[in-house]
PDB file of C-alpha atoms in Angstrom:
ATOM      1  CA  MET A   1       2.330  87.061 211.445  1.00  0.00           C
ATOM      2  CA  SER A   2       2.630  83.384 210.895  1.00  0.00           C
ATOM      3  CA  LYS A   3      -1.074  83.379 209.342  1.00  0.00           C
ATOM      4  CA  THR A   4      -0.085  86.410 206.850  1.00  0.00           C
ATOM      5  CA  ILE A   5       3.176  84.285 205.778  1.00  0.00           C
ATOM      6  CA  THR A   6       0.888  81.098 205.308  1.00  0.00           C
ATOM      7  CA  ALA A   7      -1.471  83.107 203.337  1.00  0.00           C
ATOM      8  CA  LEU A   8       1.093  84.407 201.057  1.00  0.00           C
ATOM      9  CA  LEU A   9       2.688  81.213 200.760  1.00  0.00           C
ATOM     10  CA  THR A  10      -0.334  79.158 199.730  1.00  0.00           C
ATOM     11  CA  ALA A  11      -1.278  82.061 197.310  1.00  0.00           C
ATOM     12  CA  ALA A  12       2.090  81.925 195.718  1.00  0.00           C
ATOM     13  CA  VAL A  13       1.838  78.094 195.465  1.00  0.00           C
ATOM     14  CA  VAL A  14      -1.522  78.541 193.803  1.00  0.00           C
ATOM     15  CA  ILE A  15      -0.028  80.971 191.399  1.00  0.00           C
ATOM     16  CA  VAL A  16       2.955  78.593 190.457  1.00  0.00           C
ATOM     17  CA  VAL A  17       0.681  75.705 189.989  1.00  0.00           C
ATOM     18  CA  ALA A  18      -1.945  77.802 187.679  1.00  0.00           C
ATOM     19  CA  LEU A  19       0.702  79.094 185.649  1.00  0.00           C
ATOM     20  CA  ALA A  20       2.331  75.629 184.947  1.00  0.00           C
ATOM     21  CA  ILE A  21      -0.979  74.439 183.759  1.00  0.00           C
ATOM     22  CA  ALA A  22      -2.421  77.283 181.937  1.00  0.00           C
ATOM     23  CA  PRO A  23      -0.887  76.150 178.665  1.00  0.00           C
ATOM     24  CA  ALA A  24      -2.569  72.703 178.767  1.00  0.00           C
ATOM     25  CA  LEU A  25      -5.872  74.039 179.754  1.00  0.00           C
ATOM     26  CA  ALA A  26      -5.508  76.820 177.193  1.00  0.00           C
ATOM     27  CA  TRP A  27      -5.172  74.260 174.489  1.00  0.00           C
ATOM     28  CA  PRO A  28      -4.959  70.640 175.646  1.00  0.00           C
ATOM     29  CA  GLU A  29      -4.504  69.300 171.967  1.00  0.00           C
ATOM     30  CA  ALA A  30      -1.369  71.014 171.572  1.00  0.00           C
ATOM     31  CA  GLY A  31       0.272  67.864 173.229  1.00  0.00           C
ATOM     32  CA  ALA A  32       4.154  68.188 174.066  1.00  0.00           C
ATOM     33  CA  HIS A  33       4.265  72.129 173.415  1.00  0.00           C
ATOM     34  CA  GLY A  34       2.922  71.590 169.981  1.00  0.00           C
ATOM     35  CA  LYS A  35       5.640  69.699 168.480  1.00  0.00           C
ATOM     36  CA  GLY A  36       6.197  66.548 166.619  1.00  0.00           C
ATOM     37  CA  ALA A  37       3.924  63.703 165.136  1.00  0.00           C
ATOM     38  CA  ILE A  38       0.048  63.978 166.004  1.00  0.00           C
ATOM     39  CA  ALA A  39      -3.191  61.998 165.438  1.00  0.00           C
ATOM     40  CA  SER A  40      -3.590  62.902 161.551  1.00  0.00           C
ATOM     41  CA  THR A  41      -6.899  65.262 160.726  1.00  0.00           C
ATOM     42  CA  VAL A  42      -7.968  66.366 157.652  1.00  0.00           C
ATOM     43  CA  ALA A  43      -6.468  69.760 156.823  1.00  0.00           C
ATOM     44  CA  PRO A  44      -8.620  72.820 156.355  1.00  0.00           C
ATOM     45  CA  ASP A  45      -7.981  74.087 153.003  1.00  0.00           C
ATOM     46  CA  LEU A  46      -6.663  77.618 152.493  1.00  0.00           C
ATOM     47  CA  ALA A  47     -10.089  79.150 151.553  1.00  0.00           C
ATOM     48  CA  GLY A  48     -10.809  82.761 152.452  1.00  0.00           C
ATOM     49  CA  GLY A  49      -7.216  84.101 152.356  1.00  0.00           C
ATOM     50  CA  GLY A  50      -5.887  86.459 149.534  1.00  0.00           C
ATOM     51  CA  PRO A  51      -4.038  88.082 147.697  1.00  0.00           C
ATOM     52  CA  TRP A  52      -1.339  85.501 146.859  1.00  0.00           C
ATOM     53  CA  ILE A  53       1.935  86.274 146.124  1.00  0.00           C
ATOM     54  CA  ASN A  54       4.595  84.317 143.989  1.00  0.00           C
ATOM     55  CA  SER A  55       1.675  82.070 142.691  1.00  0.00           C
ATOM     56  CA  GLU A  56      -1.960  81.958 141.635  1.00  0.00           C
ATOM     57  CA  PRO A  57      -4.528  80.639 144.566  1.00  0.00           C
ATOM     58  CA  LEU A  58      -3.662  77.533 145.836  1.00  0.00           C
ATOM     59  CA  SER A  59      -5.849  74.615 147.389  1.00  0.00           C
ATOM     60  CA  LEU A  60      -5.537  71.615 149.128  1.00  0.00           C
ATOM     61  CA  PRO A  61      -7.654  69.567 146.995  1.00  0.00           C
ATOM     62  CA  LYS A  62      -5.569  70.219 144.028  1.00  0.00           C
ATOM     63  CA  LEU A  63      -2.521  69.591 145.861  1.00  0.00           C
ATOM     64  CA  ARG A  64      -3.324  66.125 146.899  1.00  0.00           C
ATOM     65  CA  GLY A  65      -0.997  63.561 146.096  1.00  0.00           C
ATOM     66  CA  GLN A  66       1.784  66.152 147.208  1.00  0.00           C
ATOM     67  CA  VAL A  67       3.252  66.873 150.689  1.00  0.00           C
ATOM     68  CA  VAL A  68       2.632  70.271 151.966  1.00  0.00           C
ATOM     69  CA  LEU A  69       4.119  72.387 154.431  1.00  0.00           C
ATOM     70  CA  VAL A  70       2.189  75.322 155.479  1.00  0.00           C
ATOM     71  CA  GLU A  71       3.896  78.123 157.900  1.00  0.00           C
ATOM     72  CA  PHE A  72       1.864  80.734 159.684  1.00  0.00           C
ATOM     73  CA  TRP A  73       4.242  83.675 160.140  1.00  0.00           C
ATOM     74  CA  THR A  74       4.149  87.557 159.887  1.00  0.00           C
ATOM     75  CA  TYR A  75       6.931  89.827 158.773  1.00  0.00           C
ATOM     76  CA  SER A  76       7.661  91.554 162.020  1.00  0.00           C
ATOM     77  CA  CYS A  77       8.197  88.505 164.195  1.00  0.00           C
ATOM     78  CA  ILE A  78      11.834  88.129 164.964  1.00  0.00           C
ATOM     79  CA  ASN A  79      10.804  84.172 165.594  1.00  0.00           C
ATOM     80  CA  CYS A  80       9.216  83.887 162.167  1.00  0.00           C
ATOM     81  CA  ILE A  81      11.994  85.540 160.594  1.00  0.00           C
ATOM     82  CA  ARG A  82      14.652  83.254 162.332  1.00  0.00           C
ATOM     83  CA  VAL A  83      12.460  80.347 161.136  1.00  0.00           C
ATOM     84  CA  LEU A  84      12.551  81.636 157.431  1.00  0.00           C
ATOM     85  CA  PRO A  85      16.027  80.493 156.299  1.00  0.00           C
ATOM     86  CA  HIS A  86      15.113  76.914 157.152  1.00  0.00           C
ATOM     87  CA  VAL A  87      11.791  76.858 155.261  1.00  0.00           C
ATOM     88  CA  SER A  88      13.055  78.412 152.460  1.00  0.00           C
ATOM     89  CA  ARG A  89      15.790  75.793 152.772  1.00  0.00           C
ATOM     90  CA  TRP A  90      13.406  73.059 152.668  1.00  0.00           C
ATOM     91  CA  HIS A  91      11.285  74.617 149.733  1.00  0.00           C
ATOM     92  CA  GLU A  92      14.363  74.698 147.658  1.00  0.00           C
ATOM     93  CA  ARG A  93      15.483  71.219 148.563  1.00  0.00           C
ATOM     94  CA  TYR A  94      12.506  69.052 148.292  1.00  0.00           C
ATOM     95  CA  ALA A  95      10.101  71.039 145.886  1.00  0.00           C
ATOM     96  CA  ALA A  96      11.262  68.786 143.033  1.00  0.00           C
ATOM     97  CA  GLN A  97      10.483  65.773 145.129  1.00  0.00           C
ATOM     98  CA  GLY A  98       7.107  66.888 145.605  1.00  0.00           C
ATOM     99  CA  LEU A  99       6.774  69.265 148.582  1.00  0.00           C
ATOM    100  CA  VAL A 100       5.002  72.395 148.229  1.00  0.00           C
ATOM    101  CA  VAL A 101       5.426  75.389 150.934  1.00  0.00           C
ATOM    102  CA  ILE A 102       2.860  77.820 151.446  1.00  0.00           C
ATOM    103  CA  GLY A 103       3.226  80.542 153.962  1.00  0.00           C
ATOM    104  CA  VAL A 104       0.291  82.084 155.696  1.00  0.00           C
ATOM    105  CA  HIS A 105       0.896  85.697 156.423  1.00  0.00           C
ATOM    106  CA  THR A 106      -1.204  86.212 159.048  1.00  0.00           C
ATOM    107  CA  PRO A 107      -0.897  89.974 160.731  1.00  0.00           C
ATOM    108  CA  GLU A 108      -0.160  90.785 164.177  1.00  0.00           C
ATOM    109  CA  TYR A 109      -0.134  94.543 163.814  1.00  0.00           C
ATOM    110  CA  GLY A 110      -2.238  96.982 161.380  1.00  0.00           C
ATOM    111  CA  TYR A 111       0.497  97.988 159.056  1.00  0.00           C
ATOM    112  CA  GLU A 112       1.364  94.288 158.354  1.00  0.00           C
ATOM    113  CA  ARG A 113      -2.304  94.098 156.575  1.00  0.00           C
ATOM    114  CA  VAL A 114      -1.299  96.332 154.020  1.00  0.00           C
ATOM    115  CA  GLY A 115      -0.460  94.306 150.469  1.00  0.00           C
ATOM    116  CA  ALA A 116       2.410  96.619 149.577  1.00  0.00           C
ATOM    117  CA  ASN A 117       4.320  95.991 152.951  1.00  0.00           C
ATOM    118  CA  VAL A 118       3.615  92.226 152.671  1.00  0.00           C
ATOM    119  CA  ARG A 119       5.120  91.947 148.984  1.00  0.00           C
ATOM    120  CA  ALA A 120       8.073  94.285 149.734  1.00  0.00           C
ATOM    121  CA  ALA A 121       8.777  91.676 152.970  1.00  0.00           C
ATOM    122  CA  VAL A 122       8.474  88.764 150.851  1.00  0.00           C
ATOM    123  CA  LYS A 123      11.038  90.357 148.264  1.00  0.00           C
ATOM    124  CA  ARG A 124      13.580  91.695 151.152  1.00  0.00           C
ATOM    125  CA  LEU A 125      13.646  88.375 152.688  1.00  0.00           C
ATOM    126  CA  GLY A 126      14.033  86.392 149.336  1.00  0.00           C
ATOM    127  CA  ILE A 127      10.879  83.899 149.940  1.00  0.00           C
ATOM    128  CA  GLY A 128      10.562  82.110 146.661  1.00  0.00           C
ATOM    129  CA  TYR A 129       7.494  80.013 147.912  1.00  0.00           C
ATOM    130  CA  PRO A 130       3.770  80.945 147.356  1.00  0.00           C
ATOM    131  CA  VAL A 131       2.504  83.262 150.388  1.00  0.00           C
ATOM    132  CA  VAL A 132      -1.129  84.059 151.133  1.00  0.00           C
ATOM    133  CA  GLN A 133      -1.946  87.092 153.005  1.00  0.00           C
ATOM    134  CA  ASP A 134      -4.886  85.947 155.708  1.00  0.00           C
ATOM    135  CA  ASN A 135      -5.877  89.403 156.919  1.00  0.00           C
ATOM    136  CA  GLY A 136      -9.289  87.922 158.309  1.00  0.00           C
ATOM    137  CA  PHE A 137      -7.569  85.177 160.347  1.00  0.00           C
ATOM    138  CA  ARG A 138      -9.599  82.816 158.165  1.00  0.00           C
ATOM    139  CA  ILE A 139      -7.172  80.161 157.465  1.00  0.00           C
ATOM    140  CA  TRP A 140      -5.510  80.805 161.024  1.00  0.00           C
ATOM    141  CA  ASN A 141      -8.874  79.927 162.719  1.00  0.00           C
ATOM    142  CA  ALA A 142      -9.522  77.153 160.389  1.00  0.00           C
ATOM    143  CA  TYR A 143      -6.339  75.532 161.633  1.00  0.00           C
ATOM    144  CA  GLY A 144      -6.916  76.597 165.210  1.00  0.00           C
ATOM    145  CA  ASN A 145      -3.653  78.285 165.111  1.00  0.00           C
ATOM    146  CA  ARG A 146      -2.460  80.440 167.885  1.00  0.00           C
ATOM    147  CA  TYR A 147       1.070  80.942 167.553  1.00  0.00           C
ATOM    148  CA  TRP A 148       3.763  82.621 165.023  1.00  0.00           C
ATOM    149  CA  PRO A 149       5.703  80.816 163.947  1.00  0.00           C
ATOM    150  CA  ALA A 150       3.941  77.562 163.482  1.00  0.00           C
ATOM    151  CA  LEU A 151       4.369  74.998 160.781  1.00  0.00           C
ATOM    152  CA  TYR A 152       1.787  72.133 159.580  1.00  0.00           C
ATOM    153  CA  LEU A 153       3.033  69.456 157.389  1.00  0.00           C
ATOM    154  CA  ILE A 154       0.245  67.576 155.213  1.00  0.00           C
ATOM    155  CA  ASP A 155       0.514  64.166 153.877  1.00  0.00           C
ATOM    156  CA  ARG A 156      -0.120  63.207 150.235  1.00  0.00           C
ATOM    157  CA  GLN A 157      -3.565  62.465 151.333  1.00  0.00           C
ATOM    158  CA  GLY A 158      -4.500  65.870 153.056  1.00  0.00           C
ATOM    159  CA  ARG A 159      -4.030  64.853 156.553  1.00  0.00           C
ATOM    160  CA  ILE A 160      -2.199  67.046 159.153  1.00  0.00           C
ATOM    161  CA  VAL A 161       0.587  64.830 160.465  1.00  0.00           C
ATOM    162  CA  TYR A 162       3.073  67.032 162.076  1.00  0.00           C
ATOM    163  CA  ARG A 163       3.120  70.457 163.521  1.00  0.00           C
ATOM    164  CA  HIS A 164       5.574  72.477 165.322  1.00  0.00           C
ATOM    165  CA  PHE A 165       5.343  75.954 167.031  1.00  0.00           C
ATOM    166  CA  GLY A 166       8.327  78.341 167.428  1.00  0.00           C
ATOM    167  CA  GLU A 167      11.395  78.216 166.621  1.00  0.00           C
ATOM    168  CA  GLY A 168      14.106  75.028 166.937  1.00  0.00           C
ATOM    169  CA  ASP A 169      13.616  71.159 166.181  1.00  0.00           C
ATOM    170  CA  TYR A 170      14.697  72.047 162.381  1.00  0.00           C
ATOM    171  CA  ALA A 171      16.169  68.424 162.179  1.00  0.00           C
ATOM    172  CA  VAL A 172      13.166  66.781 163.581  1.00  0.00           C
ATOM    173  CA  THR A 173      10.921  68.924 161.136  1.00  0.00           C
ATOM    174  CA  GLU A 174      13.066  68.108 158.338  1.00  0.00           C
ATOM    175  CA  ALA A 175      13.129  64.383 158.971  1.00  0.00           C
ATOM    176  CA  ALA A 176       9.177  64.685 159.238  1.00  0.00           C
ATOM    177  CA  ILE A 177       9.324  66.132 155.531  1.00  0.00           C
ATOM    178  CA  ARG A 178      11.608  63.561 154.262  1.00  0.00           C
ATOM    179  CA  GLU A 179       9.291  60.763 156.013  1.00  0.00           C
ATOM    180  CA  GLN A 180       6.198  62.285 154.018  1.00  0.00           C
ATOM    181  CA  LEU A 181       7.958  62.502 150.829  1.00  0.00           C
ATOM    182  CA  ALA A 182       9.411  58.821 151.072  1.00  0.00           C
ATOM    183  CA  ARG A 183       5.977  57.349 151.255  1.00  0.00           C
ATOM    184  CA  PRO A 184       4.037  56.637 148.197  1.00  0.00           C
ATOM    185  CA  SER A 185       1.299  58.782 146.741  1.00  0.00           C
ATOM    186  CA  ALA A 186      -2.070  57.038 146.246  1.00  0.00           C
ATOM    187  CA  ALA A 187      -2.754  59.522 143.381  1.00  0.00           C
ATOM    188  CA  PRO A 188      -0.328  60.998 140.618  1.00  0.00           C
ATOM    189  CA  ALA A 189       1.013  64.081 141.914  1.00  0.00           C
ATOM    190  CA  PRO A 190      -0.398  67.138 140.324  1.00  0.00           C
ATOM    191  CA  ARG A 191       2.421  69.675 138.876  1.00  0.00           C
ATOM    192  CA  VAL A 192       2.140  73.250 140.837  1.00  0.00           C
ATOM    193  CA  THR A 193       4.110  75.893 138.964  1.00  0.00           C
ATOM    194  CA  ILE A 194       5.801  78.722 141.354  1.00  0.00           C
ATOM    195  CA  ALA A 195       6.461  81.897 140.152  1.00  0.00           C
ATOM    196  CA  GLY A 196      10.085  82.814 140.368  1.00  0.00           C
ATOM    197  CA  ALA A 197       9.417  86.316 141.482  1.00  0.00           C
ATOM    198  CA  VAL A 198       7.265  88.325 143.705  1.00  0.00           C
ATOM    199  CA  ARG A 199       4.108  89.530 141.912  1.00  0.00           C
TER     200      ARG A 199
END
């Protein structure tokens, strides 16, 4: 009887340890739960996605000189829906200071791939910033993303300087946005026109 109990306890300890370290082994560069400042890396472009909603197609090289917040989301994800008001508020508050918010809608389910459904969700949710459909997961894979929602903050030189996965830490994310906007631009910021209505 004691050998059986010892074996069960040993197995339980192994399972608990495996579950505790699995996230770090699966994506070690995520660091502290994918939150906060990171060693800056050049942000991948937004190539391969489409169609675009609320904007003509955008590219990061053309946005050089502006601060860009890339938001990976999907319209059926409750966590994404809870983050949207914060992202929309940042877009409204900081666009005039040089922040460009880009939603990358990467579907989790088949019905989220339908363009009409995505356009209706953008309209229903009141999203006023550009959204690109990423049905082929090309942008998602270029960023090495694994989470909905995920935020990537890109500085004026085109480097990812901050990321956050999931809900929460809104004040921290906003502080990172403000910090990047306060930094001088190495090049004049190009003007980006964002349509006011969903097309």
